[in-house]
């Protein structure tokens, strides 16, 4: 993939992997049906860290693909946070 995008640093690959992880976090939560090994703190820190990295890479590279992937990651991370929040509200003791 790095040769097709002329990405010797692996930036696109890193963002694609982050997108995949965001989707897999959602799938893991849905499949398990509980928060085992997951927390709101993890979800929020992942979203904040990804947002900061996305802004930095956008300011430096300004490629549309990084922007699109970053928006998709943000949406997936937001969905994950909402799922965790709703689970906590529903099953809070």
CSV table of N, CA and C in Angstrom, one decimal:
chain,number,residue,atom,x,y,z
A,1,UNK,N,0.8,-1.2,0.0
A,1,UNK,CA,0.0,0.0,0.0
A,1,UNK,C,0.9,1.3,0.0
A,2,UNK,N,2.0,1.2,0.6
A,2,UNK,CA,2.8,2.4,0.7
A,2,UNK,C,3.4,2.9,-0.6
A,3,UNK,N,3.6,1.9,-1.6
A,3,UNK,CA,4.1,2.3,-2.9
A,3,UNK,C,3.0,2.9,-3.7
A,4,UNK,N,1.8,2.4,-3.6
A,4,UNK,CA,0.7,3.0,-4.4
A,4,UNK,C,0.4,4.5,-4.0
A,5,UNK,N,0.5,4.8,-2.7
A,5,UNK,CA,0.2,6.1,-2.2
A,5,UNK,C,1.4,6.9,-2.0
A,6,UNK,N,2.6,6.4,-2.4
A,6,UNK,CA,3.9,7.1,-2.1
A,6,UNK,C,4.0,7.5,-0.7
A,7,UNK,N,3.7,6.5,0.2
A,7,UNK,CA,3.6,6.7,1.6
A,7,UNK,C,4.7,5.9,2.3
A,8,UNK,N,6.0,6.3,2.2
A,8,UNK,CA,7.0,5.5,2.8
A,8,UNK,C,7.0,5.6,4.3
A,9,UNK,N,6.4,6.6,4.9
A,9,UNK,CA,6.3,6.7,6.4
A,9,UNK,C,5.2,5.8,7.0
A,10,UNK,N,4.3,5.3,6.1
A,10,UNK,CA,3.2,4.5,6.6
A,10,UNK,C,2.0,5.3,7.2
A,11,UNK,N,1.9,6.5,6.9
A,11,UNK,CA,0.8,7.4,7.5
A,11,UNK,C,-0.5,6.9,7.1
A,12,UNK,N,-0.8,6.6,5.8
A,12,UNK,CA,-2.1,6.1,5.4
A,12,UNK,C,-2.4,4.8,6.0
A,13,UNK,N,-1.4,3.9,6.1
A,13,UNK,CA,-1.6,2.6,6.7
A,13,UNK,C,-2.0,2.8,8.2
A,14,UNK,N,-1.3,3.7,8.9
A,14,UNK,CA,-1.7,3.9,10.3
A,14,UNK,C,-3.1,4.4,10.5
A,15,UNK,N,-3.5,5.3,9.6
A,15,UNK,CA,-4.9,5.8,9.7
A,15,UNK,C,-5.9,4.8,9.3
A,16,UNK,N,-5.6,3.9,8.3
A,16,UNK,CA,-6.5,2.9,8.0
A,16,UNK,C,-6.6,1.8,9.1
A,17,UNK,N,-5.5,1.5,9.8
A,17,UNK,CA,-5.5,0.6,10.9
A,17,UNK,C,-6.3,1.2,12.1
A,18,UNK,N,-6.2,2.5,12.3
A,18,UNK,CA,-7.0,3.2,13.3
A,18,UNK,C,-8.5,3.1,13.0
A,19,UNK,N,-8.8,3.3,11.8
A,19,UNK,CA,-10.2,3.2,11.4
A,19,UNK,C,-10.7,1.7,11.6
A,20,UNK,N,-9.9,0.8,11.3
A,20,UNK,CA,-10.3,-0.6,11.5
A,20,UNK,C,-10.5,-0.9,13.0
A,21,UNK,N,-9.6,-0.4,13.8
A,21,UNK,CA,-9.7,-0.6,15.2
A,21,UNK,C,-11.0,0.0,15.8
A,22,UNK,N,-11.3,1.2,15.3
A,22,UNK,CA,-12.5,1.9,15.8
A,22,UNK,C,-13.8,1.0,15.5
A,23,UNK,N,-13.8,0.5,14.3
A,23,UNK,CA,-14.9,-0.4,13.9
A,23,UNK,C,-14.9,-1.7,14.7
A,24,UNK,N,-13.7,-2.2,15.0
A,24,UNK,CA,-13.6,-3.5,15.8
A,24,UNK,C,-14.0,-3.3,17.2
A,25,UNK,N,-13.7,-2.1,17.8
A,25,UNK,CA,-14.2,-1.8,19.2
A,25,UNK,C,-15.7,-1.8,19.3
A,26,UNK,N,-16.4,-1.3,18.3
A,26,UNK,CA,-17.8,-1.3,18.2
A,26,UNK,C,-18.3,-2.7,18.1
A,27,UNK,N,-17.7,-3.5,17.2
A,27,UNK,CA,-18.1,-4.9,17.0
A,27,UNK,C,-17.9,-5.7,18.3
A,28,UNK,N,-16.8,-5.5,18.9
A,28,UNK,CA,-16.5,-6.2,20.2
A,28,UNK,C,-17.5,-5.9,21.2
A,29,UNK,N,-17.9,-4.7,21.4
A,29,UNK,CA,-18.9,-4.3,22.4
A,29,UNK,C,-20.2,-5.0,22.1
A,30,UNK,N,-20.6,-4.9,20.8
A,30,UNK,CA,-21.9,-5.5,20.4
A,30,UNK,C,-21.9,-7.0,20.6
A,31,UNK,N,-20.8,-7.6,20.2
A,31,UNK,CA,-20.7,-9.1,20.3
A,31,UNK,C,-20.7,-9.5,21.8
A,32,UNK,N,-20.0,-8.9,22.7
A,32,UNK,CA,-19.9,-9.2,24.1
A,32,UNK,C,-21.1,-8.9,24.8
A,33,UNK,N,-21.7,-7.7,24.5
A,33,UNK,CA,-22.8,-7.2,25.3
A,33,UNK,C,-22.5,-6.7,26.7
A,34,UNK,N,-21.2,-6.5,27.0
A,34,UNK,CA,-20.8,-6.0,28.2
A,34,UNK,C,-19.6,-5.1,28.1
A,35,UNK,N,-19.1,-4.5,29.1
A,35,UNK,CA,-17.9,-3.6,29.1
A,35,UNK,C,-16.6,-4.3,29.5
A,36,UNK,N,-16.6,-5.6,29.5
A,36,UNK,CA,-15.4,-6.3,29.9
A,36,UNK,C,-14.2,-5.9,29.1
A,37,UNK,N,-13.2,-5.3,29.8
A,37,UNK,CA,-12.0,-4.8,29.1
A,37,UNK,C,-12.2,-3.5,28.4
A,38,UNK,N,-13.3,-2.9,28.5
A,38,UNK,CA,-13.6,-1.6,27.9
A,38,UNK,C,-14.0,-0.6,28.9
A,39,UNK,N,-13.8,0.7,28.6
A,39,UNK,CA,-14.2,1.7,29.5
A,39,UNK,C,-14.4,3.0,28.8
A,40,UNK,N,-15.1,4.0,29.4
A,40,UNK,CA,-15.3,5.3,28.8
A,40,UNK,C,-14.0,6.0,28.7
A,41,UNK,N,-13.1,5.8,29.7
A,41,UNK,CA,-11.8,6.5,29.6
A,41,UNK,C,-11.0,6.1,28.4
A,42,UNK,N,-11.0,4.8,28.1
A,42,UNK,CA,-10.3,4.3,26.9
A,42,UNK,C,-10.9,4.9,25.7
A,43,UNK,N,-12.2,4.9,25.6
A,43,UNK,CA,-12.9,5.4,24.4
A,43,UNK,C,-12.6,6.9,24.2
A,44,UNK,N,-12.7,7.7,25.2
A,44,UNK,CA,-12.5,9.1,25.1
A,44,UNK,C,-11.0,9.4,24.8
A,45,UNK,N,-10.1,8.7,25.4
A,45,UNK,CA,-8.7,8.9,25.1
A,45,UNK,C,-8.3,8.5,23.7
A,46,UNK,N,-8.9,7.5,23.2
A,46,UNK,CA,-8.7,7.1,21.8
A,46,UNK,C,-9.1,8.1,20.9
A,47,UNK,N,-10.3,8.7,21.1
A,47,UNK,CA,-10.9,9.7,20.2
A,47,UNK,C,-10.1,11.0,20.3
A,48,UNK,N,-9.7,11.4,21.5
A,48,UNK,CA,-8.9,12.6,21.6
A,48,UNK,C,-7.5,12.5,21.0
A,49,UNK,N,-6.9,11.3,21.2
A,49,UNK,CA,-5.6,11.1,20.6
A,49,UNK,C,-5.6,11.0,19.1
A,50,UNK,N,-6.6,10.4,18.6
A,50,UNK,CA,-6.8,10.3,17.1
A,50,UNK,C,-7.1,11.7,16.5
A,51,UNK,N,-7.9,12.5,17.2
A,51,UNK,CA,-8.2,13.8,16.7
A,51,UNK,C,-7.0,14.7,16.7
A,52,UNK,N,-6.2,14.6,17.7
A,52,UNK,CA,-5.0,15.4,17.7
A,52,UNK,C,-4.0,15.0,16.6
A,53,UNK,N,-3.8,13.7,16.5
A,53,UNK,CA,-3.0,13.2,15.4
A,53,UNK,C,-3.5,13.6,14.0
A,54,UNK,N,-4.8,13.5,13.8
A,54,UNK,CA,-5.4,13.9,12.6
A,54,UNK,C,-5.2,15.4,12.3
A,55,UNK,N,-5.4,16.2,13.2
A,55,UNK,CA,-5.2,17.7,13.0
A,55,UNK,C,-3.7,17.9,12.6
A,56,UNK,N,-2.8,17.3,13.4
A,56,UNK,CA,-1.4,17.5,13.1
A,56,UNK,C,-1.0,17.1,11.7
A,57,UNK,N,-1.5,15.9,11.3
A,57,UNK,CA,-1.2,15.4,10.0
A,57,UNK,C,-1.9,16.2,8.9
A,58,UNK,N,-3.1,16.6,9.2
A,58,UNK,CA,-3.8,17.5,8.2
A,58,UNK,C,-3.0,18.8,7.9
A,59,UNK,N,-2.6,19.4,9.0
A,59,UNK,CA,-1.8,20.7,8.9
A,59,UNK,C,-0.5,20.5,8.1
A,60,UNK,N,0.1,19.3,8.2
A,60,UNK,CA,1.4,19.1,7.6
A,60,UNK,C,1.2,18.6,6.1
A,61,UNK,N,0.3,17.6,5.9
A,61,UNK,CA,0.1,17.0,4.6
A,61,UNK,C,-1.0,17.5,3.8
A,62,UNK,N,-2.1,17.9,4.4
A,62,UNK,CA,-3.3,18.4,3.7
A,62,UNK,C,-3.8,17.5,2.6
A,63,UNK,N,-3.9,16.2,2.9
A,63,UNK,CA,-4.5,15.4,1.8
A,63,UNK,C,-5.9,15.0,2.1
A,64,UNK,N,-6.7,15.0,1.1
A,64,UNK,CA,-8.2,14.7,1.3
A,64,UNK,C,-8.4,13.3,1.9
A,65,UNK,N,-7.5,12.3,1.6
A,65,UNK,CA,-7.7,11.0,2.1
A,65,UNK,C,-7.6,10.9,3.6
A,66,UNK,N,-6.6,11.6,4.1
A,66,UNK,CA,-6.4,11.7,5.6
A,66,UNK,C,-7.6,12.4,6.2
A,67,UNK,N,-8.1,13.4,5.6
A,67,UNK,CA,-9.3,14.1,6.1
A,67,UNK,C,-10.5,13.2,6.2
A,68,UNK,N,-10.7,12.4,5.1
A,68,UNK,CA,-11.9,11.5,5.0
A,68,UNK,C,-11.7,10.4,6.0
A,69,UNK,N,-10.6,9.8,6.1
A,69,UNK,CA,-10.4,8.7,7.1
A,69,UNK,C,-10.5,9.2,8.5
A,70,UNK,N,-10.0,10.4,8.8
A,70,UNK,CA,-10.1,11.0,10.1
A,70,UNK,C,-11.5,11.3,10.5
A,71,UNK,N,-12.3,11.8,9.6
A,71,UNK,CA,-13.8,12.0,9.9
A,71,UNK,C,-14.5,10.7,10.2
A,72,UNK,N,-14.1,9.6,9.4
A,72,UNK,CA,-14.7,8.3,9.6
A,72,UNK,C,-14.3,7.8,11.0
A,73,UNK,N,-13.1,7.9,11.3
A,73,UNK,CA,-12.6,7.5,12.6
A,73,UNK,C,-13.4,8.2,13.7
A,74,UNK,N,-13.5,9.5,13.6
A,74,UNK,CA,-14.2,10.3,14.6
A,74,UNK,C,-15.6,9.9,14.8
A,75,UNK,N,-16.3,9.6,13.7
A,75,UNK,CA,-17.7,9.1,13.7
A,75,UNK,C,-17.8,7.8,14.4
A,76,UNK,N,-16.9,6.8,14.1
A,76,UNK,CA,-16.9,5.5,14.7
A,76,UNK,C,-16.6,5.6,16.2
A,77,UNK,N,-15.6,6.5,16.6
A,77,UNK,CA,-15.2,6.7,18.0
A,77,UNK,C,-16.4,7.3,18.7
A,78,UNK,N,-17.1,8.2,18.1
A,78,UNK,CA,-18.3,8.9,18.8
A,78,UNK,C,-19.4,7.8,19.0
A,79,UNK,N,-19.6,7.0,18.0
A,79,UNK,CA,-20.6,5.9,18.2
A,79,UNK,C,-20.2,5.0,19.3
A,80,UNK,N,-18.9,4.7,19.4
A,80,UNK,CA,-18.4,3.8,20.5
A,80,UNK,C,-18.7,4.5,21.9
A,81,UNK,N,-18.4,5.7,22.0
A,81,UNK,CA,-18.6,6.5,23.2
A,81,UNK,C,-20.1,6.5,23.6
A,82,UNK,N,-20.9,6.7,22.6
A,82,UNK,CA,-22.4,6.7,22.9
A,82,UNK,C,-22.9,5.4,23.3
A,83,UNK,N,-22.4,4.3,22.7
A,83,UNK,CA,-22.7,2.9,23.1
A,83,UNK,C,-22.3,2.7,24.6
A,84,UNK,N,-21.1,3.1,24.9
A,84,UNK,CA,-20.7,2.9,26.3
A,84,UNK,C,-21.5,3.7,27.3
A,85,UNK,N,-21.7,4.9,26.9
A,85,UNK,CA,-22.5,5.8,27.8
A,85,UNK,C,-23.9,5.2,28.0
A,86,UNK,N,-24.6,4.8,26.9
A,86,UNK,CA,-25.9,4.2,27.1
A,86,UNK,C,-25.9,2.9,27.9
A,87,UNK,N,-24.9,2.1,27.7
A,87,UNK,CA,-24.8,0.9,28.6
A,87,UNK,C,-24.6,1.3,30.0
A,88,UNK,N,-23.7,2.3,30.3
A,88,UNK,CA,-23.5,2.7,31.7
A,88,UNK,C,-24.8,3.3,32.3
A,89,UNK,N,-25.6,4.0,31.6
A,89,UNK,CA,-26.8,4.6,32.1
A,89,UNK,C,-27.8,3.5,32.3
A,90,UNK,N,-27.9,2.6,31.4
A,90,UNK,CA,-28.9,1.5,31.6
A,90,UNK,C,-28.6,0.6,32.7
A,91,UNK,N,-27.3,0.2,32.9
A,91,UNK,CA,-27.0,-0.8,33.9
A,91,UNK,C,-26.2,-0.2,35.1
A,92,UNK,N,-26.3,1.1,35.3
A,92,UNK,CA,-25.6,1.7,36.5
A,92,UNK,C,-26.3,1.2,37.7
A,93,UNK,N,-25.5,1.0,38.7
A,93,UNK,CA,-26.0,0.4,40.0
A,93,UNK,C,-26.1,1.6,41.0
